[in-house]
Amino acid sequence: MEISGNVDNLPAVTPLRTTFRYLGQFAVVWLILRSIRPVACALKSGHEQQVNDFRRLVRRLARLAFIGFTVFLTAGCATISPRNVLPEASASQVELEGYHNIRFWGDAPAREIEAIVMADMPKSGTRSPLASERQPAVSNLLAISGGAEDGAFGAGVLVGWSDAGTRPVFDLVTGVSSGALIAPFAFLGRDHDSQLREIFTKYGRKDIFTYNVSGLLEGSSLTDDAPLARLIAKYVDDSFLQEIARERLKGRILLIGTTNLDTQRPVLWDMGRIAMSNNRDAITLFRKILLASATLPGVFPPVRIQVRVGGQDYDELHVDGGVTRQVFIAPSLSPFVSRDQKPGRPARKSRLYVIRNGKIDPEWQSVNENVLSITQRSISTLIKNQGIGDLYRIYSVTKREGIDFNLASIPSDFTDTSKEPFDQRYMISLFDRGYDLASHNYSWAKAPPGMDLATQAHN
């Protein structure tokens, strides 16, 4: 099994791309001419504020000129290799060669998913996470949301939780987007806290992606995520995979969510099964799934995953798991919930901890009445409320199953702002805030916003 590449360099230049190239040059020239008047005023007045404004303008014009020049050079240099798309009728017959039961649809019936997740437990010597006579008194579950650079909050919470001495070993860990990058380290425990701290405090935007100007014209994204792929490969090595496999053999489960764009469905990957598969390409697939889960569509290039149906090779297109789920738990929690107890044995409790890498409360902001500002604000509002909706869904499951619900999110009084995507200064500050909260007896919320009041009213 192999993950295909995203982009091939081809020499063809179409008339359409030539048109875009000239439009890019025209835009830069127009912006320069439009700026002549304020530049002249700044030079003439000599006032300090206007001079500073002029300096900023010069820097901005230099960047625009560079972008225009890059567009001129690269328009027509990049295109996307053709896909061999999996037919709709074959979507349920997919195989990944050399693997067994490593993934399932996130919206499939719970009983089907439970059967897949627990299928090989007898082979591993553990019938289920509940089977051992020496089982702990509590089953602990962890779900980590997406949030891009806000993932620094979740990383800080986990490290601070460890240093407080109260962080449990989790029977189930799930992750989406930036939460997918945190989840494997959270799964392996506090011995990997130093790596988790490093990932979210040592690196900045240039270590995550570089801008891809040609993507504006005909590419699949605005950036190149090769730096992020290298970062994942640095930390996810063979020994890391072996640790994941050992924990899966104990019955502990690590699930990462991606979105299959062709089917518009969430896909949940059993990362432990991939790690214990002994497939020579396992580490490549493991890394690619983490990359795919963090791939914001249009911003980062999608990840192609090769599959086989009826002896024929096809490809699937996978992107950020947050497109379909901002945060999730296993659709079936039956393996982690104890109902039938032996006489004399106390009932085993189940606790779910959800780390929402974002603010839940509404945030006021003055929005400029232009297309860009309105679109950005609308999308961010949509994402926030989708995430809250996912919390409601999870909360309803825990109430049905009798699981103790616990929620952490970025506090509303955290007012630092990010100057650019993955601003290192911002991530350090947010990591420190999460660490400080968790290391000082953090009070987890017992319900999503509004649900505690609704529950009280119902009762």
PDB file of C-alpha atoms in Angstrom, residues 215-345:
ATOM      1  CA  GLY A 215      -1.944  27.119  -5.819  1.00  0.00           C
ATOM      2  CA  LEU A 216      -4.044  30.251  -6.336  1.00  0.00           C
ATOM      3  CA  LEU A 217      -4.134  29.523 -10.043  1.00  0.00           C
ATOM      4  CA  GLU A 218      -4.391  25.795 -10.509  1.00  0.00           C
ATOM      5  CA  GLY A 219      -3.092  23.961  -7.460  1.00  0.00           C
ATOM      6  CA  SER A 220      -4.989  22.108  -4.747  1.00  0.00           C
ATOM      7  CA  SER A 221      -3.993  24.418  -1.883  1.00  0.00           C
ATOM      8  CA  LEU A 222      -2.575  27.783  -0.894  1.00  0.00           C
ATOM      9  CA  THR A 223       0.349  26.248   1.001  1.00  0.00           C
ATOM     10  CA  ASP A 224       2.891  23.458   0.918  1.00  0.00           C
ATOM     11  CA  ASP A 225       2.712  21.260   4.019  1.00  0.00           C
ATOM     12  CA  ALA A 226       6.066  19.535   3.449  1.00  0.00           C
ATOM     13  CA  PRO A 227       7.486  21.135   6.645  1.00  0.00           C
ATOM     14  CA  LEU A 228       4.643  19.621   8.700  1.00  0.00           C
ATOM     15  CA  ALA A 229       5.200  16.226   7.078  1.00  0.00           C
ATOM     16  CA  ARG A 230       8.882  16.418   8.057  1.00  0.00           C
ATOM     17  CA  LEU A 231       7.950  17.428  11.597  1.00  0.00           C
ATOM     18  CA  ILE A 232       5.619  14.442  11.958  1.00  0.00           C
ATOM     19  CA  ALA A 233       8.315  12.113  10.609  1.00  0.00           C
ATOM     20  CA  LYS A 234      10.794  13.494  13.144  1.00  0.00           C
ATOM     21  CA  TYR A 235       8.686  12.396  16.110  1.00  0.00           C
ATOM     22  CA  VAL A 236       6.818   9.391  14.697  1.00  0.00           C
ATOM     23  CA  ASP A 237       9.618   6.882  14.157  1.00  0.00           C
ATOM     24  CA  ASP A 238       9.821   3.083  14.334  1.00  0.00           C
ATOM     25  CA  SER A 239      10.209   2.967  18.119  1.00  0.00           C
ATOM     26  CA  PHE A 240       7.207   5.288  18.497  1.00  0.00           C
ATOM     27  CA  LEU A 241       5.129   2.914  16.365  1.00  0.00           C
ATOM     28  CA  GLN A 242       6.260  -0.072  18.427  1.00  0.00           C
ATOM     29  CA  GLU A 243       5.060   1.660  21.595  1.00  0.00           C
ATOM     30  CA  ILE A 244       1.654   2.298  20.017  1.00  0.00           C
ATOM     31  CA  ALA A 245       1.440  -1.375  18.994  1.00  0.00           C
ATOM     32  CA  ARG A 246       2.269  -2.605  22.503  1.00  0.00           C
ATOM     33  CA  GLU A 247      -0.498  -0.507  24.018  1.00  0.00           C
ATOM     34  CA  ARG A 248      -3.009  -1.731  21.413  1.00  0.00           C
ATOM     35  CA  LEU A 249      -2.167  -5.302  22.392  1.00  0.00           C
ATOM     36  CA  LYS A 250      -3.249  -4.406  25.930  1.00  0.00           C
ATOM     37  CA  GLY A 251      -6.670  -3.408  24.612  1.00  0.00           C
ATOM     38  CA  ARG A 252      -6.115   0.355  24.604  1.00  0.00           C
ATOM     39  CA  ILE A 253      -7.391   2.157  21.504  1.00  0.00           C
ATOM     40  CA  LEU A 254      -6.179   5.232  19.591  1.00  0.00           C
ATOM     41  CA  LEU A 255      -8.547   6.600  16.927  1.00  0.00           C
ATOM     42  CA  ILE A 256      -7.754   9.413  14.474  1.00  0.00           C
ATOM     43  CA  GLY A 257     -10.431  11.033  12.312  1.00  0.00           C
ATOM     44  CA  THR A 258     -10.121  12.153   8.687  1.00  0.00           C
ATOM     45  CA  THR A 259     -12.734  13.201   6.134  1.00  0.00           C
ATOM     46  CA  ASN A 260     -13.167  11.361   2.829  1.00  0.00           C
ATOM     47  CA  LEU A 261     -14.032  14.215   0.476  1.00  0.00           C
ATOM     48  CA  ASP A 262     -15.446  12.005  -2.279  1.00  0.00           C
ATOM     49  CA  THR A 263     -18.001  10.380   0.028  1.00  0.00           C
ATOM     50  CA  GLN A 264     -18.513  13.331   2.425  1.00  0.00           C
ATOM     51  CA  ARG A 265     -18.112  10.903   5.328  1.00  0.00           C
ATOM     52  CA  PRO A 266     -15.890  10.752   8.429  1.00  0.00           C
ATOM     53  CA  VAL A 267     -13.321   7.961   8.553  1.00  0.00           C
ATOM     54  CA  LEU A 268     -11.943   6.688  11.866  1.00  0.00           C
ATOM     55  CA  TRP A 269      -8.536   5.011  11.809  1.00  0.00           C
ATOM     56  CA  ASP A 270      -7.452   2.462  14.411  1.00  0.00           C
ATOM     57  CA  MET A 271      -3.843   3.616  14.688  1.00  0.00           C
ATOM     58  CA  GLY A 272      -2.888   0.780  17.025  1.00  0.00           C
ATOM     59  CA  ARG A 273      -3.888  -1.805  14.442  1.00  0.00           C
ATOM     60  CA  ILE A 274      -1.805  -0.022  11.830  1.00  0.00           C
ATOM     61  CA  ALA A 275       1.167  -0.019  14.208  1.00  0.00           C
ATOM     62  CA  MET A 276       0.854  -3.751  14.982  1.00  0.00           C
ATOM     63  CA  SER A 277       0.258  -4.796  11.362  1.00  0.00           C
ATOM     64  CA  ASN A 278       3.931  -5.587  10.594  1.00  0.00           C
ATOM     65  CA  ASN A 279       3.334  -3.981   7.203  1.00  0.00           C
ATOM     66  CA  ARG A 280       6.534  -2.396   5.905  1.00  0.00           C
ATOM     67  CA  ASP A 281       4.542   0.692   4.887  1.00  0.00           C
ATOM     68  CA  ALA A 282       2.826   1.033   8.279  1.00  0.00           C
ATOM     69  CA  ILE A 283       4.889   4.005   9.397  1.00  0.00           C
ATOM     70  CA  THR A 284       4.193   5.818   6.117  1.00  0.00           C
ATOM     71  CA  LEU A 285       0.459   5.268   6.457  1.00  0.00           C
ATOM     72  CA  PHE A 286       0.511   6.256  10.146  1.00  0.00           C
ATOM     73  CA  ARG A 287       2.250   9.546   9.349  1.00  0.00           C
ATOM     74  CA  LYS A 288       0.013  10.277   6.371  1.00  0.00           C
ATOM     75  CA  ILE A 289      -3.152   9.823   8.422  1.00  0.00           C
ATOM     76  CA  LEU A 290      -1.891  12.336  10.988  1.00  0.00           C
ATOM     77  CA  LEU A 291      -1.067  14.714   8.139  1.00  0.00           C
ATOM     78  CA  ALA A 292      -4.444  14.170   6.459  1.00  0.00           C
ATOM     79  CA  SER A 293      -6.353  14.793   9.683  1.00  0.00           C
ATOM     80  CA  ALA A 294      -4.635  18.184  10.010  1.00  0.00           C
ATOM     81  CA  THR A 295      -5.153  19.111   6.347  1.00  0.00           C
ATOM     82  CA  LEU A 296      -7.510  22.104   6.204  1.00  0.00           C
ATOM     83  CA  PRO A 297      -9.052  21.937   2.688  1.00  0.00           C
ATOM     84  CA  GLY A 298      -7.814  24.588   0.302  1.00  0.00           C
ATOM     85  CA  VAL A 299      -5.134  25.710   2.736  1.00  0.00           C
ATOM     86  CA  PHE A 300      -3.153  22.457   2.927  1.00  0.00           C
ATOM     87  CA  PRO A 301      -3.027  19.961   0.041  1.00  0.00           C
ATOM     88  CA  PRO A 302      -5.277  16.907   0.470  1.00  0.00           C
ATOM     89  CA  VAL A 303      -3.754  13.473   1.018  1.00  0.00           C
ATOM     90  CA  ARG A 304      -4.365  10.737  -1.527  1.00  0.00           C
ATOM     91  CA  ILE A 305      -4.683   7.231  -0.161  1.00  0.00           C
ATOM     92  CA  GLN A 306      -4.451   4.312  -2.563  1.00  0.00           C
ATOM     93  CA  VAL A 307      -6.999   1.542  -2.139  1.00  0.00           C
ATOM     94  CA  ARG A 308      -7.837  -1.629  -4.050  1.00  0.00           C
ATOM     95  CA  VAL A 309     -11.184  -3.017  -5.164  1.00  0.00           C
ATOM     96  CA  GLY A 310     -11.487  -6.154  -7.287  1.00  0.00           C
ATOM     97  CA  GLY A 311      -7.781  -6.138  -8.054  1.00  0.00           C
ATOM     98  CA  GLN A 312      -7.958  -2.556  -9.392  1.00  0.00           C
ATOM     99  CA  ASP A 313      -6.103   0.360  -7.758  1.00  0.00           C
ATOM    100  CA  TYR A 314      -7.963   3.579  -6.999  1.00  0.00           C
ATOM    101  CA  ASP A 315      -7.364   6.612  -4.807  1.00  0.00           C
ATOM    102  CA  GLU A 316      -9.320   8.412  -2.110  1.00  0.00           C
ATOM    103  CA  LEU A 317      -8.956  12.072  -1.162  1.00  0.00           C
ATOM    104  CA  HIS A 318      -8.657  12.697   2.591  1.00  0.00           C
ATOM    105  CA  VAL A 319      -8.627  16.028   4.424  1.00  0.00           C
ATOM    106  CA  ASP A 320      -9.076  17.486   7.912  1.00  0.00           C
ATOM    107  CA  GLY A 321     -11.262  15.322  10.127  1.00  0.00           C
ATOM    108  CA  GLY A 322     -12.720  18.562  11.480  1.00  0.00           C
ATOM    109  CA  VAL A 323     -14.675  19.001   8.246  1.00  0.00           C
ATOM    110  CA  THR A 324     -17.100  16.338   9.496  1.00  0.00           C
ATOM    111  CA  ARG A 325     -16.339  16.208  13.252  1.00  0.00           C
ATOM    112  CA  GLN A 326     -14.596  18.873  15.355  1.00  0.00           C
ATOM    113  CA  VAL A 327     -14.270  16.324  18.147  1.00  0.00           C
ATOM    114  CA  PHE A 328     -15.542  12.752  18.481  1.00  0.00           C
ATOM    115  CA  ILE A 329     -15.641   9.656  20.616  1.00  0.00           C
ATOM    116  CA  ALA A 330     -16.035   6.063  19.458  1.00  0.00           C
ATOM    117  CA  PRO A 331     -19.617   5.700  18.172  1.00  0.00           C
ATOM    118  CA  SER A 332     -19.950   2.693  20.489  1.00  0.00           C
ATOM    119  CA  LEU A 333     -18.696   3.008  24.053  1.00  0.00           C
ATOM    120  CA  SER A 334     -20.007  -0.376  25.179  1.00  0.00           C
ATOM    121  CA  PRO A 335     -16.495  -1.874  25.517  1.00  0.00           C
ATOM    122  CA  PHE A 336     -15.663   0.850  28.036  1.00  0.00           C
ATOM    123  CA  VAL A 337     -18.883   0.715  30.047  1.00  0.00           C
ATOM    124  CA  SER A 338     -19.357  -1.952  32.718  1.00  0.00           C
ATOM    125  CA  ARG A 339     -22.925  -3.184  33.141  1.00  0.00           C
ATOM    126  CA  ASP A 340     -22.845  -6.830  34.260  1.00  0.00           C
ATOM    127  CA  GLN A 341     -20.625  -7.178  37.304  1.00  0.00           C
ATOM    128  CA  LYS A 342     -19.602 -10.329  39.118  1.00  0.00           C
ATOM    129  CA  PRO A 343     -21.000 -10.685  42.655  1.00  0.00           C
ATOM    130  CA  GLY A 344     -18.920  -8.796  45.166  1.00  0.00           C
ATOM    131  CA  ARG A 345     -17.063  -6.704  42.558  1.00  0.00           C
TER     132      ARG A 345
END
